[in-house]
Amino acid sequence: MTLPTSNGRVLNDGGVFEAAPTREDPEDQRVPANGQRTAVPPAPPRASGVRGNPGPVGLLAFGMTTVMLTFIETSWGDKAFLPTVIAFAAFYGGLGQFIAGILELIKGNTFAGTAFVSYGAFWMGWFMLEFLSTIDPVVPVSATGKTLWLALWGALTAAFFVVTLRKNFGLMFVFASLAITFFLLAGGVYSAEAKKTGGYVGFACGASAIYTALAMLYQDELGITLPGISPVRFV
């Protein structure tokens, strides 16, 4: 028999004071009826820090800026509209889409993050090129270099299109039409007709991106599923 004392020690049967036994955490003493101790279940994985869906933001930033540029490429708007496009390319199509891509990467969406960061950087680069050309318009531009630059982005977009074969029809159309637009604009360096055709296809691309963004938004907020955003699997 042991008797507790006020200083935390106990008096044993032999009349000798000794340290009281430490009390274990009750969480570690989960002993079921069979006498065997059970392991404490691990903590659930921590949720991503991004709670909203950045997808509609990135698609709208891309689609709206693309449509604005095609107003000039299709001759629906004149060159006086170009400064407006340049400004929105920097902050909406560029920075806005880039941020959406970073948020997608934080959520673990590798494809969406890669695409949004890439095209966001593209728009910011395009803004800088146009801005520098307005400062010094006599700087020569290599026609061959511009053609290869546009063709390179067309090839990258075609590679992205392969991934959309496991996404939905909306994204498939966006990336397919964007790849065609880049290749047409590459040819448009030497052909005015190819450039104008690229403007029309680019308008369809931008409009489809806006539609897909709104369809995703309606699905998340209203529970309405519009045509073209149901999951597909072709590869």
mmCIF file of C-alpha atoms in Angstrom:
data_model
loop_
_atom_site.group_PDB
_atom_site.id
_atom_site.type_symbol
_atom_site.label_atom_id
_atom_site.label_comp_id
_atom_site.label_asym_id
_atom_site.label_seq_id
_atom_site.Cartn_x
_atom_site.Cartn_y
_atom_site.Cartn_z
ATOM 1 C CA MET A 1 0.000 0.000 0.000
ATOM 2 C CA THR A 2 1.273 3.502 -0.846
ATOM 3 C CA LEU A 3 0.101 6.799 0.635
ATOM 4 C CA PRO A 4 0.373 10.052 -1.381
ATOM 5 C CA THR A 5 1.934 13.117 0.251
ATOM 6 C CA SER A 6 1.602 16.836 -0.459
ATOM 7 C CA ASN A 7 4.980 17.079 -2.171
ATOM 8 C CA GLY A 8 4.101 14.574 -4.862
ATOM 9 C CA ARG A 9 5.966 11.585 -3.272
ATOM 10 C CA VAL A 10 4.381 8.436 -1.871
ATOM 11 C CA LEU A 11 5.065 6.405 1.273
ATOM 12 C CA ASN A 12 5.477 2.716 0.498
ATOM 13 C CA ASP A 13 4.818 -0.270 2.754
ATOM 14 C CA GLY A 14 8.385 -0.131 4.113
ATOM 15 C CA GLY A 15 7.985 3.420 5.353
ATOM 16 C CA VAL A 16 10.261 4.906 2.695
ATOM 17 C CA PHE A 17 9.322 7.918 0.600
ATOM 18 C CA GLU A 18 9.702 7.482 -3.163
ATOM 19 C CA ALA A 19 8.755 9.451 -6.296
ATOM 20 C CA ALA A 20 5.203 9.006 -7.420
ATOM 21 C CA PRO A 21 4.797 7.216 -10.767
ATOM 22 C CA THR A 22 4.234 9.511 -13.751
ATOM 23 C CA ARG A 23 0.809 9.552 -15.286
ATOM 24 C CA GLU A 24 0.750 8.687 -18.969
ATOM 25 C CA ASP A 25 -1.283 10.557 -21.487
ATOM 26 C CA PRO A 26 -4.799 9.060 -21.622
ATOM 27 C CA GLU A 27 -4.540 9.196 -25.404
ATOM 28 C CA ASP A 28 -1.808 6.552 -25.147
ATOM 29 C CA GLN A 29 -3.881 4.304 -22.857
ATOM 30 C CA ARG A 30 -6.596 3.215 -25.224
ATOM 31 C CA VAL A 31 -6.838 -0.398 -24.096
ATOM 32 C CA PRO A 32 -9.797 -2.360 -25.458
ATOM 33 C CA ALA A 33 -11.529 -5.271 -23.763
ATOM 34 C CA ASN A 34 -9.057 -7.825 -25.142
ATOM 35 C CA GLY A 35 -6.210 -6.160 -23.238
ATOM 36 C CA GLN A 36 -4.229 -5.081 -26.319
ATOM 37 C CA ARG A 37 -3.322 -1.415 -26.795
ATOM 38 C CA THR A 38 -4.495 0.152 -30.060
ATOM 39 C CA ALA A 39 -2.421 2.572 -32.098
ATOM 40 C CA VAL A 40 -3.460 6.216 -32.194
ATOM 41 C CA PRO A 41 -4.793 7.010 -35.673
ATOM 42 C CA PRO A 42 -2.667 9.504 -37.650
ATOM 43 C CA ALA A 43 -3.886 13.040 -38.139
ATOM 44 C CA PRO A 44 -5.797 13.635 -41.371
ATOM 45 C CA PRO A 45 -3.826 15.314 -44.185
ATOM 46 C CA ARG A 46 -3.845 19.085 -44.085
ATOM 47 C CA ALA A 47 -6.123 20.646 -46.679
ATOM 48 C CA SER A 48 -4.731 22.896 -49.392
ATOM 49 C CA GLY A 49 -4.434 26.552 -48.497
ATOM 50 C CA VAL A 50 -6.426 27.509 -51.619
ATOM 51 C CA ARG A 51 -10.136 26.999 -50.999
ATOM 52 C CA GLY A 52 -11.604 28.512 -54.157
ATOM 53 C CA ASN A 53 -11.236 27.376 -57.749
ATOM 54 C CA PRO A 54 -8.662 29.497 -59.643
ATOM 55 C CA GLY A 55 -9.628 27.874 -62.960
ATOM 56 C CA PRO A 56 -12.339 30.364 -63.993
ATOM 57 C CA VAL A 57 -10.043 33.290 -63.163
ATOM 58 C CA GLY A 58 -7.234 31.962 -65.335
ATOM 59 C CA LEU A 59 -9.515 31.087 -68.254
ATOM 60 C CA LEU A 60 -11.266 34.462 -68.144
ATOM 61 C CA ALA A 61 -7.949 36.321 -67.996
ATOM 62 C CA PHE A 62 -6.752 34.371 -71.025
ATOM 63 C CA GLY A 63 -10.005 34.472 -72.986
ATOM 64 C CA MET A 64 -10.871 38.132 -72.470
ATOM 65 C CA THR A 65 -7.385 39.342 -73.403
ATOM 66 C CA THR A 66 -7.247 37.057 -76.446
ATOM 67 C CA VAL A 67 -10.603 38.302 -77.728
ATOM 68 C CA MET A 68 -9.497 41.906 -77.257
ATOM 69 C CA LEU A 69 -6.382 41.309 -79.357
ATOM 70 C CA THR A 70 -8.353 39.605 -82.129
ATOM 71 C CA PHE A 71 -10.429 42.760 -82.526
ATOM 72 C CA ILE A 72 -7.287 44.221 -84.101
ATOM 73 C CA GLU A 73 -6.143 41.097 -85.960
ATOM 74 C CA THR A 74 -9.536 40.764 -87.661
ATOM 75 C CA SER A 75 -9.655 44.515 -88.441
ATOM 76 C CA TRP A 76 -12.827 44.907 -86.346
ATOM 77 C CA GLY A 77 -10.924 47.544 -84.405
ATOM 78 C CA ASP A 78 -8.167 49.877 -85.577
ATOM 79 C CA LYS A 79 -4.648 50.304 -84.254
ATOM 80 C CA ALA A 80 -5.819 53.039 -81.882
ATOM 81 C CA PHE A 81 -7.281 50.239 -79.733
ATOM 82 C CA LEU A 82 -3.850 48.609 -79.291
ATOM 83 C CA PRO A 83 -2.835 50.555 -76.125
ATOM 84 C CA THR A 84 -5.934 49.206 -74.373
ATOM 85 C CA VAL A 85 -4.988 45.653 -75.298
ATOM 86 C CA ILE A 86 -1.400 46.216 -74.148
ATOM 87 C CA ALA A 87 -2.557 47.471 -70.738
ATOM 88 C CA PHE A 88 -4.923 44.554 -70.167
ATOM 89 C CA ALA A 89 -2.318 42.080 -71.427
ATOM 90 C CA ALA A 90 0.011 43.201 -68.647
ATOM 91 C CA PHE A 91 -2.372 43.003 -65.713
ATOM 92 C CA TYR A 92 -5.307 40.755 -66.629
ATOM 93 C CA GLY A 93 -4.023 38.342 -69.233
ATOM 94 C CA GLY A 94 -0.510 38.404 -67.797
ATOM 95 C CA LEU A 95 -0.364 38.964 -64.050
ATOM 96 C CA GLY A 96 -3.892 37.743 -63.330
ATOM 97 C CA GLN A 97 -3.404 34.507 -65.222
ATOM 98 C CA PHE A 98 0.058 33.995 -63.713
ATOM 99 C CA ILE A 99 -1.337 34.272 -60.177
ATOM 100 C CA ALA A 100 -4.123 31.832 -61.061
ATOM 101 C CA GLY A 101 -1.451 29.394 -62.215
ATOM 102 C CA ILE A 102 0.478 29.681 -58.945
ATOM 103 C CA LEU A 103 -2.723 28.997 -56.992
ATOM 104 C CA GLU A 104 -3.429 25.944 -59.156
ATOM 105 C CA LEU A 105 0.051 24.604 -58.427
ATOM 106 C CA ILE A 106 -0.515 25.108 -54.689
ATOM 107 C CA LYS A 107 -3.727 23.098 -55.001
ATOM 108 C CA GLY A 108 -1.798 20.335 -56.747
ATOM 109 C CA ASN A 109 -3.259 20.876 -60.232
ATOM 110 C CA THR A 110 -0.085 20.477 -62.275
ATOM 111 C CA PHE A 111 -1.557 20.906 -65.753
ATOM 112 C CA ALA A 112 -3.706 23.960 -64.982
ATOM 113 C CA GLY A 113 -0.847 25.583 -63.083
ATOM 114 C CA THR A 114 1.665 24.929 -65.867
ATOM 115 C CA ALA A 115 -0.662 26.257 -68.560
ATOM 116 C CA PHE A 116 -1.758 29.396 -66.691
ATOM 117 C CA VAL A 117 1.780 30.326 -65.630
ATOM 118 C CA SER A 118 3.048 29.757 -69.190
ATOM 119 C CA TYR A 119 0.405 31.848 -70.935
ATOM 120 C CA GLY A 120 0.443 34.462 -68.189
ATOM 121 C CA ALA A 121 4.163 34.873 -68.775
ATOM 122 C CA PHE A 122 3.502 34.943 -72.534
ATOM 123 C CA TRP A 123 1.128 37.888 -72.170
ATOM 124 C CA MET A 124 3.524 39.753 -69.902
ATOM 125 C CA GLY A 125 6.300 39.176 -72.431
ATOM 126 C CA TRP A 126 4.046 40.339 -75.263
ATOM 127 C CA PHE A 127 3.206 43.465 -73.263
ATOM 128 C CA MET A 128 6.907 44.242 -72.798
ATOM 129 C CA LEU A 129 7.657 43.742 -76.503
ATOM 130 C CA GLU A 130 4.825 46.050 -77.553
ATOM 131 C CA PHE A 131 5.774 48.615 -74.916
ATOM 132 C CA LEU A 132 9.392 48.683 -76.038
ATOM 133 C CA SER A 133 8.325 49.025 -79.675
ATOM 134 C CA THR A 134 6.283 52.110 -78.818
ATOM 135 C CA ILE A 135 9.287 53.676 -77.097
ATOM 136 C CA ASP A 136 11.623 53.010 -80.030
ATOM 137 C CA PRO A 137 9.537 52.102 -83.100
ATOM 138 C CA VAL A 138 12.569 52.041 -85.400
ATOM 139 C CA VAL A 139 14.031 48.940 -83.734
ATOM 140 C CA PRO A 140 14.075 46.217 -86.435
ATOM 141 C CA VAL A 141 12.065 43.036 -85.851
ATOM 142 C CA SER A 142 13.302 39.780 -87.321
ATOM 143 C CA ALA A 143 10.533 38.233 -89.426
ATOM 144 C CA THR A 144 12.140 34.811 -89.201
ATOM 145 C CA GLY A 145 12.550 35.096 -85.439
ATOM 146 C CA LYS A 146 8.933 36.151 -84.944
ATOM 147 C CA THR A 147 7.743 33.263 -87.104
ATOM 148 C CA LEU A 148 9.764 30.744 -85.118
ATOM 149 C CA TRP A 149 8.604 32.310 -81.840
ATOM 150 C CA LEU A 150 4.930 31.921 -82.749
ATOM 151 C CA ALA A 151 5.465 28.428 -84.148
ATOM 152 C CA LEU A 152 7.216 27.406 -80.931
ATOM 153 C CA TRP A 153 4.231 28.484 -78.863
ATOM 154 C CA GLY A 154 1.997 26.616 -81.289
ATOM 155 C CA ALA A 155 4.001 23.450 -80.717
ATOM 156 C CA LEU A 156 3.825 23.876 -76.941
ATOM 157 C CA THR A 157 0.075 24.406 -77.119
ATOM 158 C CA ALA A 158 -0.318 21.279 -79.240
ATOM 159 C CA ALA A 159 1.554 19.356 -76.541
ATOM 160 C CA PHE A 160 -0.788 20.792 -73.906
ATOM 161 C CA PHE A 161 -3.750 19.691 -76.033
ATOM 162 C CA VAL A 162 -2.807 16.035 -75.480
ATOM 163 C CA VAL A 163 -3.452 16.461 -71.739
ATOM 164 C CA THR A 164 -6.914 17.924 -72.381
ATOM 165 C CA LEU A 165 -7.940 14.588 -73.895
ATOM 166 C CA ARG A 166 -8.524 13.585 -70.278
ATOM 167 C CA LYS A 167 -10.197 16.854 -69.241
ATOM 168 C CA ASN A 168 -13.311 18.022 -71.116
ATOM 169 C CA PHE A 169 -14.476 19.158 -74.555
ATOM 170 C CA GLY A 170 -14.310 22.824 -73.553
ATOM 171 C CA LEU A 171 -10.598 22.709 -72.793
ATOM 172 C CA MET A 172 -9.971 20.505 -75.827
ATOM 173 C CA PHE A 173 -11.432 23.174 -78.097
ATOM 174 C CA VAL A 174 -9.553 25.989 -76.333
ATOM 175 C CA PHE A 175 -6.147 24.372 -76.775
ATOM 176 C CA ALA A 176 -6.785 22.976 -80.260
ATOM 177 C CA SER A 177 -7.953 26.348 -81.593
ATOM 178 C CA LEU A 178 -5.119 28.148 -79.808
ATOM 179 C CA ALA A 179 -2.511 25.903 -81.432
ATOM 180 C CA ILE A 180 -4.043 26.594 -84.845
ATOM 181 C CA THR A 181 -4.075 30.323 -84.057
ATOM 182 C CA PHE A 182 -0.369 30.361 -83.243
ATOM 183 C CA PHE A 183 0.527 28.531 -86.456
ATOM 184 C CA LEU A 184 -1.658 30.853 -88.540
ATOM 185 C CA LEU A 185 -0.097 33.916 -86.913
ATOM 186 C CA ALA A 186 3.328 32.450 -87.622
ATOM 187 C CA GLY A 187 2.374 32.301 -91.281
ATOM 188 C CA GLY A 188 0.810 35.723 -90.932
ATOM 189 C CA VAL A 189 4.260 37.251 -90.581
ATOM 190 C CA TYR A 190 4.495 36.808 -94.362
ATOM 191 C CA SER A 191 0.798 36.618 -95.332
ATOM 192 C CA ALA A 192 -1.891 39.152 -94.417
ATOM 193 C CA GLU A 193 -4.621 36.604 -95.152
ATOM 194 C CA ALA A 194 -3.102 34.048 -92.787
ATOM 195 C CA LYS A 195 -2.846 36.694 -90.100
ATOM 196 C CA LYS A 196 -6.486 37.705 -90.489
ATOM 197 C CA THR A 197 -7.600 34.058 -90.480
ATOM 198 C CA GLY A 198 -5.574 33.570 -87.317
ATOM 199 C CA GLY A 199 -7.499 36.480 -85.832
ATOM 200 C CA TYR A 200 -10.838 34.776 -86.519
ATOM 201 C CA VAL A 201 -9.671 31.446 -85.099
ATOM 202 C CA GLY A 202 -8.176 33.274 -82.124
ATOM 203 C CA PHE A 203 -11.523 34.948 -81.491
ATOM 204 C CA ALA A 204 -13.192 31.522 -81.396
ATOM 205 C CA CYS A 205 -10.464 30.330 -79.031
ATOM 206 C CA GLY A 206 -10.882 33.256 -76.653
ATOM 207 C CA ALA A 207 -14.673 32.994 -76.732
ATOM 208 C CA SER A 208 -14.496 29.265 -75.930
ATOM 209 C CA ALA A 209 -12.193 30.005 -72.981
ATOM 210 C CA ILE A 210 -14.715 32.530 -71.657
ATOM 211 C CA TYR A 211 -17.535 29.996 -72.074
ATOM 212 C CA THR A 212 -15.564 27.253 -70.305
ATOM 213 C CA ALA A 213 -14.714 29.620 -67.440
ATOM 214 C CA LEU A 214 -18.358 30.614 -66.964
ATOM 215 C CA ALA A 215 -19.466 26.977 -67.212
ATOM 216 C CA MET A 216 -17.028 26.058 -64.432
ATOM 217 C CA LEU A 217 -18.221 29.025 -62.379
ATOM 218 C CA TYR A 218 -21.894 28.081 -62.769
ATOM 219 C CA GLN A 219 -21.125 24.498 -61.831
ATOM 220 C CA ASP A 220 -19.250 25.491 -58.670
ATOM 221 C CA GLU A 221 -21.636 28.201 -57.508
ATOM 222 C CA LEU A 222 -25.042 27.167 -58.874
ATOM 223 C CA GLY A 223 -24.700 23.439 -59.437
ATOM 224 C CA ILE A 224 -25.548 23.908 -63.124
ATOM 225 C CA THR A 225 -23.618 21.707 -65.553
ATOM 226 C CA LEU A 226 -23.436 23.245 -69.022
ATOM 227 C CA PRO A 227 -22.456 21.231 -72.128
ATOM 228 C CA GLY A 228 -18.766 20.683 -72.727
ATOM 229 C CA ILE A 229 -17.307 20.453 -69.215
ATOM 230 C CA SER A 230 -18.152 16.858 -68.321
ATOM 231 C CA PRO A 231 -14.997 14.757 -67.858
ATOM 232 C CA VAL A 232 -13.744 12.786 -70.879
ATOM 233 C CA ARG A 233 -11.004 10.204 -71.350
ATOM 234 C CA PHE A 234 -9.627 9.632 -74.855
ATOM 235 C CA VAL A 235 -6.096 8.555 -73.915
#
